[in-house]
Amino acid sequence: MVSENGSDGRVRPARPGDPSRIGPYRIVGRLGAGGMGTVHAGVRSDGTRVAVKVVHPEQAQEPEFRARFKREVELSSRVTGPYLVPLLAADPDAEIPWLATAYVPGLTLHQHLLAHGPLTGGSLYALAAATAQALAAIHTAGVVHRDVKPQNVILTPGGPRVLDFGIAHAADGTSVTRTGVMTGTPGWISPEHYRTGTTGPGSDVFAWGALLAYAATGRPPFGTGAPDAVAFRVMSGEPDLDGVPAPLSQIVEKALAKEPDDRPSAAEAAQACAELLASQVTQVLPAGAVSDTAVDMVTALWDVPAEADPAWHVPPVRPRSKRRLAGAVVLVAAVVGGLAGGVAALMPGDTGNGERTSSAAPPASPVSSTEAARPSADTVKDATAEGEQRAAGEDSANAESWRQARAAQGEGEHAVANALLHDLDVLARDISPVELSVGAVKFHSSRGEIYFSYSLDAEDEHGIVYAETEIARSMCLTLNDVVLRLHPELPYRTYATVREEGGRDPLVTWREDFVVDAQCRSALEDGTDAAFDTGPNWEPDENGLGEAMVPSTDGTEIRVADRAATKIIERTNSMRATLGTDQVLGHDEIKVGFDPASSAMYVWSDYLMWNQGQIETWADMAAGEACRALANQRQTSGDGWPYTRYAVAEIGGSGYLMIRWGSVTSQASCST
């Protein structure tokens, strides 16, 4: 996010128009600027120094950016660890969104190598162990970094720190959009990212391997040059590891495997690097001189010259009363026993995170599924009968199966429980006027069920319906993040939400198979039957367009969107004479995405040079192509393809305009 010359900790004077205060922070100058926005030097009233990142105003007007920024801030707030720069606070809903991280002094790895040359000896092994442990902590929390590169690792006097975890791709656009268009930094993109546009924990490990090769040699392992040449070498060539120490080279070579399944996990890489680091410690220091934890070993061998850290204009500290931090204790599962020593319990204040992160619940992704147990006003009324259960059938989750369930056991279950408690605690602050009290997470391994209990303080039936829908949606999204991607070894595939009320049996309010419903389509946005409407009265709206702008991780959605966007772009350029367009348009101007909540595919353009007649002519063509794309996929996938609607929109500086929309009944129903 920051320009390279602005990440060295030097506070530059504020410029005309810069704010004097952002959130709880007094702004004392600038640290840098980049493609996303400006990084201000800020101080809290107690003197804590922070980096406050404020997005460009024009990006703040883009629904796509806001939706992605909000989701990534929420994900990032889960992550904590000794080699990360903690997210302290954020306001993605502000007129100009911002986030604040702890300030850490030092050069980036890229700057350090330019100034001092490659890392050697213990410092190189310390970098390997610390950054691998940082990625393992990120992945354990259900987050994928997506932008591991030398500019995002800072070498502080106390050891390396990994920057911008989980928000880098929202900030810099280094991810695949729903149209399949990818940008990024050549040489730090994994083969699968190039091939299919997908990223995951394995992609971070690949970039980590490239990072270590660069740190050891001063050369990117796949060379430099034209982006397509670098991409070809990444996908087909062998990395240049000449100069990487032999023990470390073996780990790096595995990390740079072409297929994600052939790479170690970040936790496995961290364990291997910790063992190498331990051997370095025994060679350099006398036995017993340092404990065998990874943190102590990194500190013992870290030998990177400290850069001058200029004094900030810090306001005087004023006495104030201590305030209690609300919310649950964040439990971070250990990467491996020897690295973190089991499960560490950290309050936000223990890592310097004196602020609560402001963020909303994850975005909705609903469409009906056959097994959904949607709350409705009638059901809420009926729920007053003691012991009544929402899910029917002898095998459905019920009060007795909830009582039989147990607390989390093992690293994977603890990771799931921690993520759920965190995300639902965040949700509890965002569903006013309903008061949500977060209860417990329990596991029933023989039934393959994960339970979450809660209580609500609300009298309005529709408010209860809304709250219970939001709880189910948040739980489904979190389990998709943590179970399906990070801990697929766990035996769970069903979640159940359980409402607890004094003097009554627990009431199962929702039960869903989150493996079958991997897109969380069953949790309707408003909990009403209106959201199921597939008739001609449906109209697209801003919420649907914003959801369509959120990048997809579904391979089928990406393929369909890419084909549709490519076809629409080809036809747009063939119509340049009719449309009066001199410019050849591409994926930067025309995009396609999906809103699962309304089963709709959106096509939008931000090309503003057409007049009203030309934009309607273009929209007629785009609507026909969108309709055919959906009809073709429905014919291929049958009833398993959920998207039956399409909408075409134009986005300009002052907002958006919905131009054409409709429903797909057959290929013949699509216009030409």
XYZ file of C-alpha atoms in Angstrom:
672
model
C 0.000 0.000 0.000
C 2.817 2.405 0.805
C 5.305 3.670 -1.693
C 8.762 2.225 -1.081
C 10.236 5.579 -0.140
C 7.577 6.096 2.456
C 8.029 2.969 4.538
C 11.264 3.831 6.347
C 9.653 5.389 9.420
C 10.666 8.960 8.649
C 7.826 11.312 9.471
C 7.281 13.838 6.732
C 5.327 17.047 7.273
C 1.576 16.960 6.849
C 0.247 18.510 3.663
C -2.579 21.023 3.224
C -5.875 19.205 3.582
C -4.477 16.367 5.730
C -6.708 15.566 8.735
C -5.628 16.559 12.225
C -7.287 13.500 13.754
C -8.466 10.117 12.471
C -10.488 8.028 14.904
C -8.726 8.110 18.283
C -5.390 9.140 16.770
C -3.811 12.564 16.482
C -2.094 12.913 13.075
C 1.446 14.345 13.288
C 2.683 13.858 9.715
C 2.983 11.440 6.824
C 4.819 8.131 6.542
C 4.139 7.586 2.842
C 1.618 7.163 0.072
C 0.784 4.579 -2.550
C -1.830 3.248 -4.915
C -4.422 2.676 -2.191
C -4.025 5.922 -0.293
C -1.975 7.767 2.297
C -0.246 6.469 5.421
C -0.269 9.001 8.233
C 1.873 9.017 11.361
C -0.504 8.962 14.303
C -0.256 8.922 18.067
C -2.733 7.799 20.673
C -3.323 9.856 23.797
C -0.993 7.559 25.764
C 1.836 8.178 23.274
C 1.504 4.924 21.301
C 2.723 5.427 17.732
C 0.615 4.028 14.913
C 0.451 3.986 11.125
C -2.994 5.151 9.992
C -3.789 4.141 6.418
C -6.484 6.171 4.682
C -7.793 5.187 1.252
C -8.040 7.538 -1.702
C -11.434 9.329 -1.745
C -12.218 8.100 -5.267
C -11.687 4.474 -4.195
C -13.922 5.069 -1.195
C -16.777 5.677 -3.646
C -16.420 2.257 -5.264
C -18.813 -0.406 -3.888
C -16.348 -3.132 -4.895
C -13.557 -1.625 -2.858
C -15.715 -0.981 0.195
C -17.145 -4.509 0.244
C -13.733 -6.132 -0.096
C -12.097 -3.765 2.376
C -14.737 -4.473 5.025
C -14.471 -8.243 4.676
C -10.680 -8.249 4.730
C -10.521 -5.955 7.781
C -12.851 -8.342 9.603
C -10.713 -11.343 8.665
C -7.485 -9.568 9.580
C -8.735 -8.697 13.043
C -8.586 -12.427 13.887
C -4.835 -12.599 13.454
C -2.196 -12.078 16.108
C 1.358 -13.304 16.541
C 4.881 -12.206 17.469
C 6.031 -11.568 13.880
C 2.983 -9.724 12.613
C 2.055 -6.057 12.675
C -1.266 -6.076 14.534
C -4.362 -4.382 13.197
C -5.364 -2.036 16.027
C -8.527 -0.386 14.778
C -10.446 0.290 11.591
C -13.559 1.980 10.305
C -14.455 0.533 6.890
C -17.846 2.287 7.039
C -16.407 5.778 7.416
C -16.889 8.259 4.579
C -13.199 7.709 3.868
C -12.331 4.205 5.205
C -9.205 3.816 7.306
C -7.299 1.305 9.361
C -4.560 1.623 11.953
C -1.678 -0.744 12.608
C 1.106 -0.666 15.135
C 4.097 1.358 13.971
C 7.269 -0.687 13.605
C 10.602 0.939 12.724
C 12.983 -0.490 10.167
C 13.611 -1.068 6.478
C 11.662 -3.443 4.316
C 13.506 -6.573 3.232
C 13.782 -5.059 -0.238
C 15.310 -1.826 1.098
C 17.657 -3.716 3.405
C 19.051 -5.863 0.601
C 19.626 -2.783 -1.548
C 21.489 -1.082 1.296
C 23.297 -3.978 2.979
C 23.185 -6.977 0.645
C 21.724 -10.480 1.242
C 21.130 -11.896 4.698
C 23.544 -14.545 5.934
C 24.057 -16.912 8.846
C 21.721 -16.788 11.792
C 19.793 -13.771 10.528
C 18.767 -15.645 7.378
C 17.560 -18.654 9.388
C 15.806 -16.320 11.820
C 14.010 -14.626 8.924
C 12.912 -18.021 7.592
C 11.551 -19.233 10.937
C 9.869 -15.961 11.875
C 8.101 -15.376 8.555
C 6.962 -19.006 8.336
C 5.536 -18.755 11.853
C 3.785 -15.499 10.911
C 2.144 -17.156 7.903
C 1.144 -20.155 10.021
C -0.609 -17.806 12.467
C -2.371 -16.081 9.574
C -3.539 -19.381 8.086
C -4.667 -20.749 11.466
C -6.967 -17.742 11.768
C -8.583 -18.502 8.413
C -6.834 -15.741 6.476
C -4.696 -15.939 3.346
C -2.135 -13.151 2.928
C -2.073 -13.120 -0.905
C 0.714 -10.533 -1.156
C 3.851 -11.995 0.414
C 6.811 -10.097 -1.076
C 9.961 -8.268 0.129
C 8.122 -4.951 0.370
C 5.729 -6.501 2.906
C 8.389 -7.763 5.316
C 9.974 -5.171 7.566
C 13.221 -5.848 9.460
C 12.824 -4.316 12.905
C 15.468 -4.299 15.667
C 13.499 -7.064 17.388
C 13.088 -9.317 14.357
C 11.110 -9.539 11.111
C 7.497 -8.427 10.841
C 5.022 -9.396 8.103
C 2.864 -6.495 6.949
C -0.608 -6.168 5.436
C -1.856 -9.691 6.168
C -5.290 -10.322 4.742
C -5.821 -6.779 3.395
C -3.034 -6.556 0.857
C -5.124 -7.819 -2.031
C -8.008 -5.545 -1.106
C -5.628 -2.612 -0.895
C -3.502 -3.166 -3.975
C -5.758 -5.230 -6.235
C -3.333 -8.158 -6.254
C -6.067 -10.737 -6.533
C -8.316 -12.304 -9.079
C -11.587 -10.488 -9.619
C -14.715 -12.309 -10.671
C -13.881 -11.627 -14.304
C -10.669 -13.600 -13.940
C -8.436 -10.543 -14.414
C -5.299 -10.636 -12.295
C -2.747 -8.064 -11.326
C 0.138 -8.440 -8.947
C 3.896 -8.374 -8.583
C 5.623 -10.713 -11.066
C 7.845 -13.241 -9.327
C 5.741 -13.350 -6.162
C 2.654 -14.938 -7.752
C 2.166 -18.707 -7.479
C 1.734 -21.000 -10.517
C -1.882 -21.791 -9.609
C -2.623 -18.078 -9.305
C -1.372 -17.605 -12.852
C -3.128 -20.728 -14.163
C -6.551 -20.553 -12.540
C -6.703 -17.310 -10.622
C -7.102 -19.130 -7.310
C -5.097 -18.458 -4.167
C -4.863 -20.262 -0.860
C -2.419 -20.975 1.960
C -0.211 -22.862 -0.516
C 0.142 -19.712 -2.606
C 1.496 -17.881 0.439
C 3.994 -20.708 1.012
C 5.182 -20.444 -2.603
C 5.752 -16.694 -2.229
C 7.513 -17.360 1.090
C 9.935 -19.736 -0.649
C 10.671 -17.088 -3.269
C 11.125 -14.525 -0.498
C 13.785 -16.644 1.249
C 15.661 -17.282 -2.004
C 15.690 -13.538 -2.610
C 16.825 -12.800 0.957
C 19.711 -15.282 0.650
C 20.922 -14.256 -2.817
C 19.599 -10.793 -3.609
C 18.004 -12.260 -6.764
C 14.360 -13.178 -7.410
C 14.453 -16.965 -8.008
C 12.530 -16.683 -11.284
C 14.450 -13.704 -12.586
C 13.207 -10.339 -13.769
C 11.959 -8.891 -17.030
C 8.639 -8.709 -18.834
C 5.713 -9.923 -16.678
C 4.731 -12.639 -19.164
C 8.316 -13.937 -19.266
C 8.460 -14.110 -15.464
C 5.052 -15.813 -15.405
C 6.269 -18.447 -17.877
C 9.332 -19.195 -15.737
C 7.175 -19.425 -12.589
C 4.818 -21.924 -14.234
C 7.367 -23.929 -16.232
C 10.928 -23.149 -15.166
C 13.120 -24.188 -12.257
C 13.991 -21.604 -9.588
C 17.525 -20.236 -9.313
C 18.593 -21.289 -5.809
C 22.339 -20.940 -6.320
C 23.669 -19.328 -3.165
C 20.924 -20.486 -0.800
C 22.531 -22.476 2.063
C 22.020 -26.209 1.495
C 19.871 -26.998 4.577
C 17.564 -24.078 3.842
C 17.605 -24.773 0.106
C 15.822 -28.096 0.640
C 12.914 -26.367 2.395
C 12.785 -23.559 -0.168
C 12.764 -26.025 -3.058
C 9.755 -27.828 -1.583
C 7.974 -24.520 -0.979
C 8.471 -23.620 -4.654
C 6.856 -26.819 -5.971
C 4.546 -26.168 -8.928
C 1.547 -27.881 -7.304
C 0.164 -26.616 -3.972
C -0.282 -30.153 -2.617
C 3.449 -30.797 -3.019
C 4.383 -27.870 -0.772
C 4.648 -27.972 3.007
C 2.103 -26.075 5.032
C 3.282 -22.895 6.704
C 3.218 -24.720 10.054
C 5.388 -27.527 8.652
C 7.801 -24.986 7.163
C 7.922 -23.162 10.489
C 8.761 -26.409 12.304
C 11.531 -27.284 9.833
C 13.002 -23.773 10.048
C 12.825 -23.832 13.845
C 14.899 -27.011 13.829
C 17.486 -25.377 11.549
C 17.463 -22.329 13.786
C 18.043 -24.500 16.845
C 21.123 -25.999 15.218
C 22.403 -22.500 14.513
C 21.852 -21.508 18.135
C 23.869 -24.463 19.424
C 26.722 -23.557 17.076
C 26.815 -19.889 18.042
C 25.785 -19.808 21.696
C 26.757 -21.986 24.653
C 24.263 -24.597 25.791
C 21.571 -23.164 28.035
C 22.282 -19.598 26.969
C 18.868 -19.252 25.373
C 15.594 -21.144 25.731
C 14.409 -23.357 22.908
C 11.323 -21.349 21.921
C 11.277 -19.986 18.396
C 10.848 -16.403 19.644
C 13.936 -16.582 21.858
C 15.992 -18.287 19.161
C 15.103 -15.645 16.580
C 15.998 -12.876 19.007
C 19.281 -14.536 19.937
C 20.503 -14.781 16.338
C 18.932 -11.659 14.844
C 21.728 -9.390 13.669
C 20.305 -6.694 11.421
C 21.580 -3.128 11.878
C 18.969 -0.866 13.414
C 18.017 2.131 11.317
C 17.683 5.586 12.802
C 14.180 5.922 14.226
C 13.326 9.639 14.285
C 11.405 11.093 17.186
C 7.749 11.798 16.530
C 5.981 14.840 17.836
C 4.173 12.932 20.538
C 1.581 14.773 22.614
C 1.980 14.650 26.395
C 0.475 11.663 28.165
C -2.573 12.596 30.187
C -3.706 10.503 33.121
C -6.833 8.549 32.427
C -8.760 5.783 34.053
C -8.299 2.286 32.739
C -11.215 0.848 30.845
C -12.135 -2.771 30.568
C -11.887 -4.346 27.161
C -15.151 -5.921 26.070
C -15.329 -9.117 24.082
C -13.970 -12.598 24.347
C -10.372 -13.545 25.013
C -8.713 -14.395 21.713
C -7.142 -17.844 21.803
C -4.463 -18.485 19.203
C -3.689 -22.148 18.540
C -0.006 -22.987 18.471
C 1.626 -23.542 15.110
C 3.587 -26.453 16.531
C 4.291 -27.335 20.116
C 7.932 -26.272 20.041
C 7.153 -22.961 18.362
C 4.413 -21.465 20.456
C 4.172 -23.837 23.393
C 0.579 -25.005 23.042
C -2.362 -22.624 23.062
C -1.672 -19.018 24.017
C -4.402 -16.839 25.491
C -4.041 -13.207 24.490
C -6.206 -10.258 25.349
C -6.048 -7.540 22.700
C -4.110 -5.309 25.084
C -1.380 -7.949 25.463
C -0.126 -7.279 21.949
C -0.524 -3.529 22.134
C -3.940 -3.702 20.498
C -5.681 -1.245 22.770
C -8.478 -0.681 20.273
C -11.451 -2.701 19.157
C -11.678 -3.218 15.396
C -14.843 -1.819 13.878
C -16.207 -4.043 11.150
C -19.438 -5.535 9.945
C -20.608 -9.108 9.572
C -19.419 -10.982 6.503
C -21.382 -10.289 3.324
C -24.490 -12.307 2.594
C -24.335 -15.194 0.170
C -27.839 -16.646 0.219
C -30.117 -18.662 -2.066
C -32.480 -21.370 -0.876
C -31.218 -24.911 -0.452
C -33.354 -27.959 0.079
C -32.163 -28.486 3.631
C -32.280 -24.878 4.815
C -34.104 -24.132 8.052
C -34.915 -20.468 7.522
C -36.324 -18.514 10.442
C -39.652 -16.878 9.685
C -42.084 -14.774 11.631
C -44.419 -17.762 12.092
C -41.592 -19.934 13.382
C -40.535 -17.269 15.856
C -44.066 -17.175 17.204
C -44.182 -20.960 17.470
C -40.823 -20.983 19.237
C -42.488 -19.753 22.384
C -43.658 -23.296 22.997
C -41.136 -24.870 25.337
C -38.889 -27.476 23.752
C -40.092 -26.952 20.161
C -37.335 -27.536 17.577
C -36.999 -25.860 14.195
C -35.434 -28.821 12.407
C -37.795 -31.752 11.857
C -36.954 -35.447 11.916
C -35.436 -37.792 14.452
C -31.891 -37.205 13.215
C -32.010 -33.408 13.352
C -30.011 -31.417 15.849
C -31.966 -30.834 19.030
C -31.579 -29.845 22.653
C -30.352 -33.307 23.628
C -27.638 -33.476 20.953
C -26.557 -29.976 22.004
C -26.184 -31.172 25.616
C -24.142 -34.168 24.444
C -21.723 -31.977 22.480
C -18.395 -31.036 24.039
C -15.919 -28.161 24.053
C -13.130 -27.883 21.485
C -10.285 -30.401 21.555
C -7.105 -30.238 19.520
C -5.584 -27.550 17.345
C -8.148 -27.702 14.536
C -11.228 -27.495 16.752
C -9.676 -24.688 18.806
C -9.008 -22.758 15.583
C -12.657 -23.221 14.568
C -13.998 -22.184 17.982
C -11.739 -19.129 18.192
C -12.725 -17.908 14.733
C -16.446 -18.415 15.402
C -16.343 -16.649 18.766
C -14.418 -13.762 17.270
C -16.628 -13.316 14.196
C -19.886 -13.649 16.107
C -18.636 -11.260 18.773
C -18.037 -8.777 15.937
C -21.555 -9.472 14.633
C -22.983 -8.789 18.101
C -21.931 -5.159 17.731
C -23.533 -4.777 14.308
C -27.132 -6.030 14.573
C -28.618 -3.249 16.678
C -31.285 -2.823 18.006
C -31.240 -6.567 18.681
C -28.888 -7.464 21.534
C -26.915 -10.641 20.843
C -25.091 -12.387 23.669
C -22.450 -14.782 22.413
C -22.526 -18.149 24.166
C -20.344 -21.147 23.413
C -19.086 -23.289 20.558
C -19.447 -27.062 20.986
C -18.609 -30.102 18.859
C -20.429 -33.407 18.315
C -17.897 -35.461 16.369
C -20.031 -38.581 15.847
C -22.812 -36.483 14.316
C -20.387 -34.240 12.417
C -22.032 -31.144 13.922
C -20.685 -27.838 15.241
C -22.997 -25.893 17.536
C -23.087 -22.224 18.446
C -25.297 -20.981 21.253
C -26.573 -17.454 21.804
C -29.314 -15.451 23.418
C -31.230 -12.462 22.040
C -32.784 -9.465 23.698
C -35.507 -8.302 21.328
C -39.295 -8.186 21.180
C -39.749 -7.423 17.498
C -40.325 -10.640 15.559
C -38.743 -9.355 12.383
C -35.709 -8.204 14.362
C -35.321 -11.728 15.729
C -35.647 -13.212 12.248
C -33.001 -10.825 10.952
C -30.612 -11.536 13.838
C -30.915 -15.316 13.553
C -30.361 -15.139 9.801
C -27.235 -13.025 10.302
C -25.917 -15.475 12.917
C -26.382 -18.420 10.538
C -24.804 -16.549 7.645
C -21.763 -15.497 9.681
C -21.301 -19.005 11.059
C -21.506 -20.562 7.589
C -18.953 -18.149 6.110
C -16.539 -18.657 8.996
C -16.736 -22.448 8.777
C -16.079 -22.270 5.051
C -12.980 -20.186 5.806
C -11.604 -22.309 8.630
C -12.865 -25.889 8.163
C -13.064 -26.361 4.401
C -9.866 -24.477 3.544
C -7.612 -24.779 6.585
C -8.710 -27.861 8.520
C -10.339 -30.264 6.023
C -9.204 -33.152 8.212
C -11.966 -32.334 10.718
C -15.058 -34.596 10.477
C -17.610 -31.769 10.566
C -19.984 -30.748 7.786
C -23.066 -29.438 9.578
C -23.568 -26.397 11.771
C -26.454 -25.674 14.102
C -27.363 -22.483 15.922
C -28.947 -22.826 19.333
C -30.932 -20.100 21.076
C -30.887 -20.236 24.863
C -33.584 -18.650 27.004
C -33.986 -18.735 30.733
C -36.396 -21.414 31.931
C -36.695 -23.092 28.516
C -34.972 -25.877 26.654
C -32.360 -24.730 24.131
C -33.974 -24.152 20.744
C -32.216 -25.203 17.534
C -32.959 -22.286 15.192
C -30.892 -23.287 12.175
C -29.222 -26.431 10.850
C -27.306 -26.570 7.580
C -24.765 -28.690 5.720
C -22.040 -26.127 5.037
C -20.210 -28.530 2.698
C -23.201 -28.920 0.384
C -24.078 -25.243 0.828
C -20.466 -24.090 0.345
C -21.622 -20.677 -0.907
C -23.808 -20.138 2.205
C -26.822 -19.543 -0.011
C -29.392 -20.753 2.493
C -28.934 -17.889 4.961
C -31.219 -15.312 3.413
C -30.280 -11.668 3.722
C -33.539 -10.585 5.291
C -35.006 -13.895 6.473
C -38.216 -13.463 4.489
C -39.806 -15.380 1.654
C -39.464 -12.293 -0.560
C -35.820 -13.115 -1.096
C -36.885 -16.304 -2.885
C -38.744 -14.375 -5.572
C -37.572 -15.424 -9.010
C -40.374 -13.794 -10.946
C -40.420 -10.741 -13.192
C -40.863 -8.337 -10.266
C -37.257 -8.750 -9.147
C -35.080 -5.680 -9.592
C -31.313 -5.363 -9.137
C -30.031 -2.977 -6.514
C -26.912 -1.471 -4.984
C -26.492 -4.281 -2.460
C -26.514 -6.916 -5.179
C -24.045 -4.956 -7.272
C -21.757 -4.552 -4.267
C -21.885 -8.292 -3.578
C -21.117 -9.021 -7.246
C -17.974 -6.908 -6.916
C -16.607 -9.096 -4.118
C -14.065 -11.551 -5.619
C -15.337 -15.104 -6.008
C -13.457 -18.198 -4.861
C -15.804 -20.589 -6.689
C -14.109 -22.083 -9.747
C -17.318 -22.440 -11.747
C -18.365 -18.838 -11.058
C -14.928 -17.598 -12.121
C -15.007 -19.603 -15.362
C -18.529 -18.493 -16.273
C -17.759 -14.859 -15.445
C -14.519 -14.944 -17.399
C -16.192 -16.423 -20.494
C -19.079 -13.975 -20.305
C -16.799 -10.964 -19.788
C -14.533 -12.013 -22.648
C -17.480 -12.458 -25.018
C -19.037 -9.130 -24.032
C -15.693 -7.353 -24.462
C -15.171 -8.923 -27.899
C -18.626 -7.855 -29.065
C -18.205 -4.397 -27.533
C -15.022 -3.820 -29.512
C -16.629 -5.155 -32.702
C -19.384 -2.537 -32.220
C -17.023 0.422 -31.821
C -18.389 2.181 -34.907
C -21.965 1.844 -33.631
C -20.998 2.826 -30.097
C -18.759 5.676 -31.199
C -15.854 4.235 -29.217
C -12.275 5.005 -30.216
C -10.763 3.140 -27.280
C -10.337 -0.634 -27.284
C -12.031 -1.733 -24.070
C -10.991 -4.618 -21.855
C -11.405 -6.167 -18.423
C -10.513 -2.880 -16.727
C -13.679 -1.268 -18.115
C -16.132 -4.208 -18.285
C -16.568 -6.693 -15.430
C -18.822 -9.578 -14.442
C -19.652 -10.939 -10.988
C -22.270 -12.835 -9.002
C -24.623 -11.967 -6.164
C -25.611 -15.278 -4.530
C -28.219 -13.501 -2.390
C -30.451 -12.837 -5.386
C -29.178 -15.622 -7.684
C -28.060 -12.908 -10.091
C -25.113 -12.285 -12.394
C -24.187 -8.620 -12.784
C -22.382 -7.049 -15.745
C -21.098 -3.524 -15.271
C -19.059 -0.952 -17.159
C -17.268 2.135 -15.917
C -16.648 3.489 -19.427
C -18.313 6.915 -19.376
C -17.940 8.138 -22.968
C -21.164 6.677 -24.364
C -24.301 8.767 -24.734
C -27.672 7.497 -23.549
C -28.529 5.762 -26.807
C -25.122 4.108 -27.041
C -25.166 2.837 -23.466
C -28.609 1.290 -24.042
C -27.401 -0.359 -27.261
C -24.411 -1.776 -25.373
C -26.616 -2.902 -22.490
C -28.951 -4.777 -24.862
C -25.989 -6.718 -26.229
C -24.483 -7.355 -22.774
C -27.812 -8.531 -21.387
C -28.172 -11.035 -24.228
C -24.684 -12.421 -23.626
C -25.261 -12.611 -19.858
C -28.530 -14.450 -20.430
C -26.892 -16.961 -22.789
C -23.988 -17.528 -20.402
C -26.387 -18.412 -17.588
C -28.563 -20.575 -19.835
C -25.542 -22.489 -21.139
C -24.232 -23.133 -17.651
C -27.661 -24.177 -16.430
C -27.874 -26.665 -19.297
C -24.459 -28.034 -18.276
C -24.987 -28.102 -14.518
C -28.719 -28.676 -14.328
C -30.497 -27.638 -11.162
C -27.161 -27.374 -9.374
C -26.499 -24.000 -11.039
C -28.278 -21.457 -8.823
C -28.065 -18.289 -10.965
C -31.229 -17.468 -12.921
C -31.071 -13.661 -13.182
C -28.866 -11.092 -14.826
C -28.454 -7.322 -14.639
C -26.434 -4.801 -16.639
C -25.261 -1.575 -14.972
C -23.166 1.488 -15.681
C -21.001 2.891 -12.879
C -19.925 6.524 -12.923
C -18.415 9.046 -10.588
C -21.795 9.949 -9.100
C -23.187 6.450 -8.657
C -24.626 3.603 -10.704
C -27.434 3.100 -13.206
C -29.238 -0.223 -13.705
C -30.054 -0.436 -17.413
C -31.240 -3.942 -18.255
C -32.187 -6.968 -16.186
C -34.225 -10.121 -16.466
C -34.585 -13.813 -15.651
C -33.360 -16.802 -17.630
C -35.928 -19.390 -18.667
C -34.178 -20.911 -21.679
C -31.572 -20.187 -24.331
C -34.359 -19.154 -26.694
C -35.551 -16.501 -24.246
C -32.257 -14.570 -24.542
C -32.089 -11.594 -26.886
C -29.444 -11.311 -29.572
